Coordinates of C-alpha atoms in Angstrom, one line a residue:
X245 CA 117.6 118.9 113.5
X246 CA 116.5 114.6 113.2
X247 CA 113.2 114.3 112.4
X248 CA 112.8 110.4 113.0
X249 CA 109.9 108.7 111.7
X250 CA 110.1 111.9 109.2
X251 CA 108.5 110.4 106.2
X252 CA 108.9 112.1 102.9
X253 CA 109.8 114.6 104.7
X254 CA 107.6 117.5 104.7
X255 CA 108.1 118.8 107.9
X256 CA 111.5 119.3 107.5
X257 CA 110.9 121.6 104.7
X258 CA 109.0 123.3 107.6
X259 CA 111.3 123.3 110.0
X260 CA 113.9 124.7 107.2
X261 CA 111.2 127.5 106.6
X262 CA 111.5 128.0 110.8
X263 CA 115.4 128.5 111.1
X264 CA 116.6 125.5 111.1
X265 CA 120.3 125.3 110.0
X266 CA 120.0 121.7 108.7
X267 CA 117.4 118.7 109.2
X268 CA 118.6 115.1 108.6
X269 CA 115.3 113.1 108.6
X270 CA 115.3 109.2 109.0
X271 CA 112.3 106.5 108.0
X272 CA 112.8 103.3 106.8
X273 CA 110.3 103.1 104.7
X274 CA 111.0 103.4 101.0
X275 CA 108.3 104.9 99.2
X276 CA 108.6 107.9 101.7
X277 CA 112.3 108.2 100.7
X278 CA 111.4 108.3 97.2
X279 CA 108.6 110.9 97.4
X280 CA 111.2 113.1 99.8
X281 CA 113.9 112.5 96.5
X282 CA 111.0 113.6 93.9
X283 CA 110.9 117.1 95.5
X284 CA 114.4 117.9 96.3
X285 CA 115.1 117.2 92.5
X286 CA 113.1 120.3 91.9
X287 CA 113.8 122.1 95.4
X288 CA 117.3 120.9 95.3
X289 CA 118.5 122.4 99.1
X290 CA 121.5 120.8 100.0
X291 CA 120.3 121.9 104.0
X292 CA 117.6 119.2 104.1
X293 CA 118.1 115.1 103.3
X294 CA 116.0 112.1 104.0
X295 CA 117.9 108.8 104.8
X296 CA 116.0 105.3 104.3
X297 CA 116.7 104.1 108.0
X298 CA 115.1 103.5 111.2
X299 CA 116.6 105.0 114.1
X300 CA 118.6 102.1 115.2
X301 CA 121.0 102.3 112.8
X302 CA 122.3 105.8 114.2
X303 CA 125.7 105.6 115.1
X304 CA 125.8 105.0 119.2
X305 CA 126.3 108.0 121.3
X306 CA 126.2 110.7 118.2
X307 CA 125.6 113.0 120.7
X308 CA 125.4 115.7 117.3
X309 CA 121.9 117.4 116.8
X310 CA 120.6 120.3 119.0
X311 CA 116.6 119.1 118.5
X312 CA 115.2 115.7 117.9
X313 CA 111.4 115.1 116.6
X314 CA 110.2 111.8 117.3
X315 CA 106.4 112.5 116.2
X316 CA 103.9 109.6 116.1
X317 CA 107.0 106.7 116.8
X318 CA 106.8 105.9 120.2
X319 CA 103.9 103.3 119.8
X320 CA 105.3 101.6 117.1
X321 CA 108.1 100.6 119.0
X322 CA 108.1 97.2 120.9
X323 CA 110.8 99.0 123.4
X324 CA 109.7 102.6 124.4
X325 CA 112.5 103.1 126.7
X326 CA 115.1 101.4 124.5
X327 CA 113.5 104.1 121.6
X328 CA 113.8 107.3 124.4
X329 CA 117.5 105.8 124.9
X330 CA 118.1 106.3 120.9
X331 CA 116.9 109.5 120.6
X332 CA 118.9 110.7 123.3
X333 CA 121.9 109.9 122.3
X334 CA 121.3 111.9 118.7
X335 CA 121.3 115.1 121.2
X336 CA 124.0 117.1 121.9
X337 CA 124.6 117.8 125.7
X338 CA 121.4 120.0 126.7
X339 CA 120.0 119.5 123.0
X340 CA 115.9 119.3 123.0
X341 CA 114.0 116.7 122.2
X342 CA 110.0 117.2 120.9
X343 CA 108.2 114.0 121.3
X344 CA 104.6 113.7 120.2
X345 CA 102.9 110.4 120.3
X346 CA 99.8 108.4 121.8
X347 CA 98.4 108.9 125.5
X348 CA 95.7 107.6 127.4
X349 CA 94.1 109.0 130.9
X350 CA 95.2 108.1 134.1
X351 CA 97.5 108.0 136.7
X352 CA 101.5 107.6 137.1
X353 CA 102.5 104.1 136.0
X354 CA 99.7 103.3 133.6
X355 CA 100.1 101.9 130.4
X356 CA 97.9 100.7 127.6
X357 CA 98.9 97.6 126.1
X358 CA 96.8 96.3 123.3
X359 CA 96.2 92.9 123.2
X360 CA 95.8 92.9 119.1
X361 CA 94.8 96.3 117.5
X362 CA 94.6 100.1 118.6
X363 CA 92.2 101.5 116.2
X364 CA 92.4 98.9 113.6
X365 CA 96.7 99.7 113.9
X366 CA 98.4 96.6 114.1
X367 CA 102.0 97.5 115.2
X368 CA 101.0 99.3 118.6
X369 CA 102.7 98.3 121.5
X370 CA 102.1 100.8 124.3
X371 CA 100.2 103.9 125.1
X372 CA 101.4 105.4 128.2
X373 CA 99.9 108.0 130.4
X374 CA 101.1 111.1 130.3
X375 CA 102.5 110.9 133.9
X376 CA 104.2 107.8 132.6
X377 CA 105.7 109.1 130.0
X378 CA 107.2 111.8 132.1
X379 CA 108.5 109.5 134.0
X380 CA 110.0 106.9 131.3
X381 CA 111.9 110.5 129.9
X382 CA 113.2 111.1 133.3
X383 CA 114.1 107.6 134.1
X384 CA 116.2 108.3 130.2
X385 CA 117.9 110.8 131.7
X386 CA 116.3 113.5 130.5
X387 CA 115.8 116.7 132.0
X388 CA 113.3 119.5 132.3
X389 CA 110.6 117.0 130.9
X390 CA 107.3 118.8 130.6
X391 CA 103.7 117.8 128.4
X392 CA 103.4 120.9 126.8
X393 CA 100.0 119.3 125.0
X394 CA 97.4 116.8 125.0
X395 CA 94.9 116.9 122.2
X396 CA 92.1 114.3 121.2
X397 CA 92.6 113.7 118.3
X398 CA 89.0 115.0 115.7
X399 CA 86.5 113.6 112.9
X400 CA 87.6 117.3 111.3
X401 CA 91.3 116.9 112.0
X402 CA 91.9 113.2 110.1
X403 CA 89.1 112.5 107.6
X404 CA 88.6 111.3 104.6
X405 CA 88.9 113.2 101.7
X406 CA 88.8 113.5 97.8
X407 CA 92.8 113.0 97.9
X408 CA 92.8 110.5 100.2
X409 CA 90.1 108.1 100.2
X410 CA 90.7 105.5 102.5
X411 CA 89.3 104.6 106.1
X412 CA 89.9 107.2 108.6
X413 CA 89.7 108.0 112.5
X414 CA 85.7 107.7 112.0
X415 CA 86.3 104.6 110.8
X416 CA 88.8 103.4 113.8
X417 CA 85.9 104.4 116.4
X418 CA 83.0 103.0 117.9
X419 CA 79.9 104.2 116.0
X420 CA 78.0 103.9 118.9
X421 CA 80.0 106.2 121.3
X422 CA 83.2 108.2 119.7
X423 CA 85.0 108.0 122.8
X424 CA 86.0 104.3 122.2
X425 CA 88.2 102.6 119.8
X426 CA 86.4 99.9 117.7
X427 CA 88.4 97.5 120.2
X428 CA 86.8 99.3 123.1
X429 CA 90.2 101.3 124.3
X430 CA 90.2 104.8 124.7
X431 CA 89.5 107.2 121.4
X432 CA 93.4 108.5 120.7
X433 CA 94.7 111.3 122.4
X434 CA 97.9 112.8 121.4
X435 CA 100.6 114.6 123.8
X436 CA 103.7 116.5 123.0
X437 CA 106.3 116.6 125.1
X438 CA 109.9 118.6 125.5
X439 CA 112.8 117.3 127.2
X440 CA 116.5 118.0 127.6
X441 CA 119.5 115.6 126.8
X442 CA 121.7 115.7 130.0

């Protein structure tokens, strides 16, 4: 298994606790590599790593893991397609990939494009539909694509809390009508979807 955008890594511990064989994560962001390092000192499983680099550093065509997670990337990136493109060459020939990121409503062909911020995030680039997103996976090469979820995201699911203190989704919002971004774009909505690797 990739996880890519993994982070410290915790759910490839999970997906370790699952079944999975082996899961190679990838983020290029430091701290998260170091946090991964503090608990496999003490875990020490030689089945799970954490390498500090983004995705476009894979070798080309790797063509190597059965499933890739991409979860919560997609936006981030100023090329989505170019991004779909990467993750499907990690795949094996009729390997899976489980890609969960932003969505909006509406119809084939629609695609958010902030003009600054989405929800006070600075680095978000586009927020397709999730009939565009089917059709961006397909237009990949990928096969079988299905949404197998679309969730708005909730005040109870990402909050504040004693651990973590900072601003949360409330705080992203429009006090006066939870629906809207404090930009005025739709509230985030999250959907998951499952694809093949030709």
């Amino acid at each position: 298994v990739l996880d890519v955008g993994g982070g410290n890594g915790y759910h490839g511990w999970r997906m370790l606790g699952e079944g999975a064989e082996f899961v190679m994560g990838i983020d290029p962001t430091l701290v998260f590599t170091m946090q991964y390092h503090v608990m496999q000192r003490y875990i020490a499983n030689n089945k799970h790593f954490v390498v500090p680099i983004g995705i476009e550093h894979m070798p080309e065509k790797l063509a190597w893991f059965d499933t890739v997670f991409s979860m919560g990337v997609l936006y981030h990136r100023r090329s989505p397609l170019t991004h779909l493109m990467e993750l499907r060459d990690c795949l094996k020939p009729g390997g899976e990939l489980v890609l969960e990121t932003l969505i909006i409503d509406g119809p084939e062909g629609m695609s958010l494009i902030p003009e600054s911020r989405y929800a006070k995030m600075r680095n978000v680039w586009f927020i397709p539909s999730s009939e565009t997103m089917m059709v961006w996976l397909k237009k990949c090469g990928f096969k079988e694509v299905r949404c197998v979820d679309e969730n708005v995201t909730s005040l109870d699911e990402q909050r504040s809390t004693e651990w973590m203190t900072f601003e949360s989704l409330k705080d992203f919002l429009d006090p006066n009508d939870l629906t809207k971004t404090i930009e005025g774009y739709q509230a985030p909505k999250r959907g998951v979807f499952i694809a093949k690797a030709p």
